[in-house]
Short mmCIF file of C-alpha atoms in Angstrom, two decimals:
data_model
loop_
_atom_site.label_atom_id
_atom_site.label_comp_id
_atom_site.label_asym_id
_atom_site.label_seq_id
_atom_site.Cartn_x
_atom_site.Cartn_y
_atom_site.Cartn_z
CA UNK A 1 -11.35 39.20 49.34
CA UNK A 2 -13.79 41.75 47.96
CA UNK A 3 -17.35 41.02 46.81
CA UNK A 4 -16.35 41.88 43.25
CA UNK A 5 -13.67 39.18 43.30
CA UNK A 6 -16.35 36.52 43.79
CA UNK A 7 -18.69 38.16 41.27
CA UNK A 8 -15.94 38.23 38.64
CA UNK A 9 -14.96 34.63 39.48
CA UNK A 10 -18.57 33.45 39.07
CA UNK A 11 -19.26 35.27 35.80
CA UNK A 12 -15.83 34.38 34.44
CA UNK A 13 -16.46 30.70 35.16
CA UNK A 14 -19.99 30.74 33.69
CA UNK A 15 -19.02 32.54 30.48
CA UNK A 16 -15.89 30.43 29.99
CA UNK A 17 -17.77 27.14 30.45
CA UNK A 18 -20.61 28.17 28.12
CA UNK A 19 -18.26 29.59 25.46
CA UNK A 20 -15.90 26.58 25.46
CA UNK A 21 -18.83 24.12 25.32
CA UNK A 22 -20.48 26.01 22.43
CA UNK A 23 -17.21 26.17 20.47
CA UNK A 24 -16.60 22.45 21.05
CA UNK A 25 -20.12 21.66 19.82
CA UNK A 26 -19.67 23.79 16.68
CA UNK A 27 -16.36 22.06 15.92
CA UNK A 28 -17.91 18.65 16.55
CA UNK A 29 -20.78 19.51 14.21
CA UNK A 30 -18.33 20.53 11.47
CA UNK A 31 -16.46 17.24 11.94
CA UNK A 32 -19.73 15.26 11.88
CA UNK A 33 -20.82 16.96 8.63
CA UNK A 34 -17.46 16.14 7.01
CA UNK A 35 -17.58 12.54 8.26
CA UNK A 36 -21.10 12.04 6.92
CA UNK A 37 -20.06 13.39 3.52
CA UNK A 38 -17.33 10.72 3.50
CA UNK A 39 -20.06 8.09 3.51
CA UNK A 40 -21.75 9.66 0.46
CA UNK A 41 -24.34 11.13 2.76
CA UNK A 42 -24.67 14.74 3.73
CA UNK A 43 -26.37 17.53 5.52
CA UNK A 44 -29.21 19.12 3.63
CA UNK B 1 -32.78 -0.57 14.44
CA UNK B 2 -35.11 1.32 12.16
CA UNK B 3 -34.02 4.73 11.00
CA UNK B 4 -35.98 7.94 11.08
CA UNK B 5 -33.50 9.69 8.81
CA UNK B 6 -34.38 9.88 5.17
CA UNK B 7 -32.26 9.49 2.08
CA UNK B 8 -28.60 10.38 2.07
CA UNK B 9 -28.42 12.88 4.83
CA UNK B 10 -29.74 14.82 7.76
CA UNK B 11 -31.77 17.97 7.33
CA UNK B 12 -30.23 20.99 9.02
CA UNK B 13 -32.79 22.81 11.15
CA UNK B 14 -32.94 26.25 9.52
CA UNK B 15 -33.97 27.96 12.72
CA UNK B 16 -30.98 26.76 14.73
CA UNK B 17 -28.17 29.15 13.85
CA UNK B 18 -30.21 32.37 13.52
CA UNK B 19 -31.80 31.46 16.84
CA UNK B 20 -28.34 30.85 18.32
CA UNK B 21 -27.24 34.37 17.32
CA UNK B 22 -30.39 35.89 18.85
CA UNK B 23 -29.95 33.78 22.00
CA UNK B 24 -26.31 34.89 22.35
CA UNK B 25 -27.20 38.57 21.94
CA UNK B 26 -30.08 38.28 24.41
CA UNK B 27 -27.79 36.46 26.85
CA UNK B 28 -25.16 39.22 26.66
CA UNK B 29 -27.84 41.90 27.18
CA UNK B 30 -29.46 40.11 30.12
CA UNK B 31 -26.12 39.44 31.81
CA UNK B 32 -25.09 43.08 31.33
CA UNK B 33 -28.40 44.21 32.83
CA UNK B 34 -27.92 41.95 35.85
CA UNK B 35 -24.30 43.02 36.36
CA UNK B 36 -24.59 46.74 35.73
CA UNK B 37 -28.14 47.79 36.59
CA UNK B 38 -29.05 45.90 39.76
CA UNK B 39 -28.27 47.75 42.99
CA UNK B 40 -26.26 46.10 45.79
CA UNK B 41 -28.47 44.11 48.18
CA UNK B 42 -28.64 45.16 51.85
CA UNK B 43 -26.98 42.03 53.30
CA UNK B 44 -25.18 40.48 50.33
CA UNK B 45 -24.02 43.64 48.59
CA UNK B 46 -22.83 42.98 45.03
CA UNK B 47 -22.74 39.23 45.69
CA UNK B 48 -26.45 39.07 44.78
CA UNK B 49 -25.36 39.50 41.14
CA UNK B 50 -24.10 35.90 41.23
CA UNK B 51 -27.73 34.80 41.52
CA UNK B 52 -28.31 35.93 37.90
CA UNK B 53 -26.10 33.09 36.70
CA UNK B 54 -26.53 30.56 39.52
CA UNK B 55 -30.34 30.47 39.69
CA UNK B 56 -31.11 30.52 35.91
CA UNK B 57 -28.46 27.83 35.32
CA UNK B 58 -30.20 25.60 37.88
CA UNK B 59 -33.65 26.31 36.37
CA UNK B 60 -32.37 25.59 32.85
CA UNK B 61 -30.82 22.31 34.06
CA UNK B 62 -34.16 21.23 35.54
CA UNK B 63 -35.89 21.99 32.21
CA UNK B 64 -33.19 19.95 30.43
CA UNK B 65 -33.90 17.01 32.76
CA UNK B 66 -37.62 17.41 32.05
CA UNK B 67 -36.77 17.07 28.34
CA UNK B 68 -34.82 13.88 29.19
CA UNK B 69 -37.90 12.51 30.97
CA UNK B 70 -40.33 13.34 28.14
CA UNK B 71 -38.00 12.08 25.39
CA UNK B 72 -37.33 8.87 27.36
CA UNK B 73 -41.05 8.17 27.73
CA UNK B 74 -41.54 8.88 24.02
CA UNK B 75 -38.71 6.49 23.15
CA UNK B 76 -40.19 3.62 25.17
CA UNK B 77 -43.57 4.34 23.61
CA UNK B 78 -42.63 4.84 19.94
CA UNK B 79 -39.15 3.23 19.77
CA UNK B 80 -37.81 5.93 17.48
CA UNK B 81 -34.07 6.68 17.73
CA UNK B 82 -34.66 10.43 17.49
CA UNK B 83 -36.23 10.47 20.96
CA UNK B 84 -33.24 8.62 22.41
CA UNK B 85 -30.86 11.08 20.76
CA UNK B 86 -32.87 14.03 22.08
CA UNK B 87 -32.83 12.62 25.64
CA UNK B 88 -29.05 12.12 25.49
CA UNK B 89 -28.52 15.64 24.12
CA UNK B 90 -30.64 17.22 26.85
CA UNK B 91 -28.90 15.15 29.55
CA UNK B 92 -25.45 16.34 28.43
CA UNK B 93 -26.48 20.00 28.46
CA UNK B 94 -28.30 19.51 31.78
CA UNK B 95 -25.22 17.99 33.43
CA UNK B 96 -23.12 20.91 32.23
CA UNK B 97 -25.61 23.43 33.62
CA UNK B 98 -26.22 21.75 36.97
CA UNK B 99 -22.47 21.32 37.46
CA UNK B 100 -22.11 25.02 36.70
CA UNK B 101 -24.94 25.93 39.09
CA UNK B 102 -23.24 23.96 41.89
CA UNK B 103 -19.88 25.64 41.25
CA UNK B 104 -21.47 29.11 41.10
CA UNK B 105 -23.43 28.43 44.28
CA UNK B 106 -20.19 27.43 45.94
CA UNK B 107 -18.53 30.68 44.85
CA UNK B 108 -21.52 32.59 46.29
CA UNK B 109 -21.54 30.50 49.49
CA UNK B 110 -17.92 31.16 50.43
CA UNK B 111 -18.30 34.89 51.17
CA UNK B 112 -21.96 34.60 52.25
CA UNK B 113 -22.06 31.47 54.42
CA UNK B 114 -18.31 31.33 55.09
CA UNK B 115 -17.99 27.89 53.48
CA UNK B 116 -17.49 26.53 49.98
CA UNK B 117 -19.62 23.46 50.61
CA UNK B 118 -21.80 21.82 53.26
CA UNK B 119 -23.75 18.57 53.23
CA UNK B 120 -27.15 20.17 53.71
CA UNK B 121 -30.28 18.84 51.93
CA UNK B 122 -30.46 21.17 48.89
CA UNK B 123 -26.76 20.91 48.07
CA UNK B 124 -26.62 17.18 48.74
CA UNK B 125 -29.69 16.31 46.63
CA UNK B 126 -28.36 18.53 43.82
CA UNK B 127 -24.97 16.78 43.95
CA UNK B 128 -26.83 13.43 43.79
CA UNK B 129 -28.78 14.72 40.77
CA UNK B 130 -25.52 15.64 39.04
CA UNK B 131 -24.11 12.17 39.75
CA UNK B 132 -27.27 10.40 38.52
CA UNK B 133 -27.30 12.21 35.17
CA UNK B 134 -23.52 11.86 34.82
CA UNK B 135 -24.14 8.13 35.40
CA UNK B 136 -26.78 8.24 32.64
CA UNK B 137 -24.15 9.61 30.23
CA UNK B 138 -21.59 7.02 31.43
CA UNK B 139 -24.12 4.23 30.83
CA UNK B 140 -24.53 5.44 27.26
CA UNK B 141 -20.77 5.60 26.74
CA UNK B 142 -20.25 2.00 27.90
CA UNK B 143 -23.17 0.32 26.09
CA UNK B 144 -22.36 -0.53 22.47
CA UNK B 145 -25.61 -2.00 21.16
CA UNK B 146 -27.70 0.99 20.08
CA UNK B 147 -31.13 -0.42 20.83
CA UNK B 148 -30.14 -1.78 24.23
CA UNK B 149 -28.43 1.52 25.06
CA UNK B 150 -31.55 3.45 24.11
CA UNK B 151 -33.83 1.18 26.17
CA UNK B 152 -31.66 1.22 29.30
CA UNK B 153 -31.04 4.94 28.97
CA UNK B 154 -34.76 5.62 28.68
CA UNK B 155 -35.41 3.64 31.86
CA UNK B 156 -32.67 5.54 33.72
CA UNK B 157 -33.84 8.83 32.21
CA UNK B 158 -37.32 8.28 33.66
CA UNK B 159 -36.20 7.05 37.10
CA UNK B 160 -33.59 9.80 37.42
CA UNK B 161 -36.28 12.45 37.31
CA UNK B 162 -37.68 11.24 40.66
CA UNK B 163 -34.87 13.21 42.31
CA UNK B 164 -35.67 16.49 40.53
CA UNK B 165 -38.77 17.51 42.57
CA UNK B 166 -36.93 16.43 45.73
CA UNK B 167 -34.13 18.88 44.84
CA UNK B 168 -36.65 21.62 44.14
CA UNK B 169 -38.62 21.11 47.36
CA UNK B 170 -35.65 20.36 49.66
CA UNK B 171 -35.53 23.86 51.25
CA UNK B 172 -39.25 23.59 52.13
CA UNK B 173 -39.23 19.97 53.30
CA UNK B 174 -36.11 20.10 55.51
CA UNK B 175 -34.19 22.57 57.64
CA UNK B 176 -31.55 23.86 55.26
CA UNK B 177 -28.96 26.61 55.18
CA UNK B 178 -30.06 27.23 51.56
CA UNK B 179 -32.84 29.80 51.18
CA UNK B 180 -36.20 28.82 49.65
CA UNK B 181 -36.54 28.74 45.88
CA UNK B 182 -35.70 32.05 44.20
CA UNK B 183 -38.86 33.00 42.30
CA UNK B 184 -40.45 36.38 41.52
CA UNK B 185 -42.56 35.70 44.63
CA UNK B 186 -39.63 35.22 46.99
CA UNK B 187 -37.14 37.72 45.54
CA UNK B 188 -37.10 41.45 46.33
CA UNK B 189 -39.05 43.31 43.56
CA UNK B 190 -35.90 45.30 42.71
CA UNK B 191 -34.24 42.13 41.44
CA UNK B 192 -37.17 40.43 39.69
CA UNK B 193 -36.60 42.03 36.25
CA UNK B 194 -32.93 41.02 36.06
CA UNK B 195 -33.77 37.52 37.29
CA UNK B 196 -36.56 37.16 34.69
CA UNK B 197 -34.35 38.45 31.87
CA UNK B 198 -31.60 36.01 32.76
CA UNK B 199 -34.06 33.15 33.18
CA UNK B 200 -35.19 33.72 29.56
CA UNK B 201 -31.57 34.18 28.46
CA UNK B 202 -30.65 30.77 29.89
CA UNK B 203 -33.83 29.23 28.46
CA UNK B 204 -32.94 30.46 24.95
CA UNK B 205 -29.34 29.31 25.38
CA UNK B 206 -30.56 25.92 26.62
CA UNK B 207 -32.81 25.58 23.55
CA UNK B 208 -29.93 26.41 21.22
CA UNK B 209 -27.45 24.08 22.94
CA UNK B 210 -29.86 21.13 23.05
CA UNK B 211 -30.84 21.82 19.42
CA UNK B 212 -27.19 21.90 18.32
CA UNK B 213 -26.25 18.81 20.35
CA UNK B 214 -29.27 16.96 18.98
CA UNK B 215 -28.33 17.91 15.42
CA UNK B 216 -24.80 16.55 15.98
CA UNK B 217 -26.24 13.34 17.43
CA UNK B 218 -28.43 12.91 14.32
CA UNK B 219 -25.44 13.48 11.99
CA UNK B 220 -23.33 10.93 13.89
CA UNK B 221 -26.21 8.46 13.97
CA UNK B 222 -26.77 8.85 10.22
CA UNK B 223 -23.06 8.23 9.61
CA UNK B 224 -23.10 5.02 11.66
CA UNK B 225 -26.10 3.82 9.68
CA UNK B 226 -24.40 4.60 6.37
CA UNK B 227 -21.30 2.72 7.47
CA UNK B 228 -23.41 -0.29 8.44
CA UNK B 229 -25.21 -0.20 5.08
CA UNK B 230 -21.86 -0.05 3.24
CA UNK B 231 -20.46 -2.88 5.35
CA UNK B 232 -23.50 -5.07 4.62
CA UNK B 233 -23.24 -4.26 0.93
CA UNK B 234 -19.52 -5.15 1.00
CA UNK B 235 -18.57 -1.78 -0.45
CA UNK B 236 -15.50 0.31 0.26
CA UNK B 237 -15.85 3.58 2.00
CA UNK B 238 -13.62 6.59 2.56
CA UNK B 239 -13.95 8.05 6.03
#
């Protein structure tokens, strides 16, 4: 396989992992803010 | 357990999201520079471009584990939950990055060394480091009592760091197939700028991810405390 195949595989993996993790964190933060509001607390 | 969170909520760090946007833009620019501007290397050809994700990911992971060490020491010293939460946040991001660095190194190794994996000192000690910090996260997941979890985690967080300098020095201490550490001093001058740019890109990204993960940990911790307060007061709560 060509050099570019491995380069694309590496960058594709890195960007996918970082993007998915960041999106999951942002969603988890939104859920945590909502859950805290449910306890009469909140994010200020 | 005493709380370090005041009043009804958790303060959102105002720097976090603007910094995240800047970090993302810088990351895109640095990656583009590494991919598009660096010339093919004499022996590796275009494969050297993989080093702009593999090496900075490994460096960033080591910094994350240094944060785990410092926060763990601070927890045992001051016994404040925020240090425990910071250590856990940094460990999670560090595990992600070191796992990524191993996978990217493997992708680079296949066409360069002819193998996906070999049990040589640098790779083996790095795999052990991944397992140790994954074990740290597992310990946290299986320990319910918050104070005990924080104490045990801090102890593991400190001991785990013993392996980090061993990983870093492995190519110098033993005969390895892995080349010595990639630093501006050991890398061809043509590739130093792209490596530096991507090192800062990963450092900024690391700061944002740990900051975001820490903020989530504080929100979840504050919620647990509120629920405990409501339970003790005998009140109803809608969750």
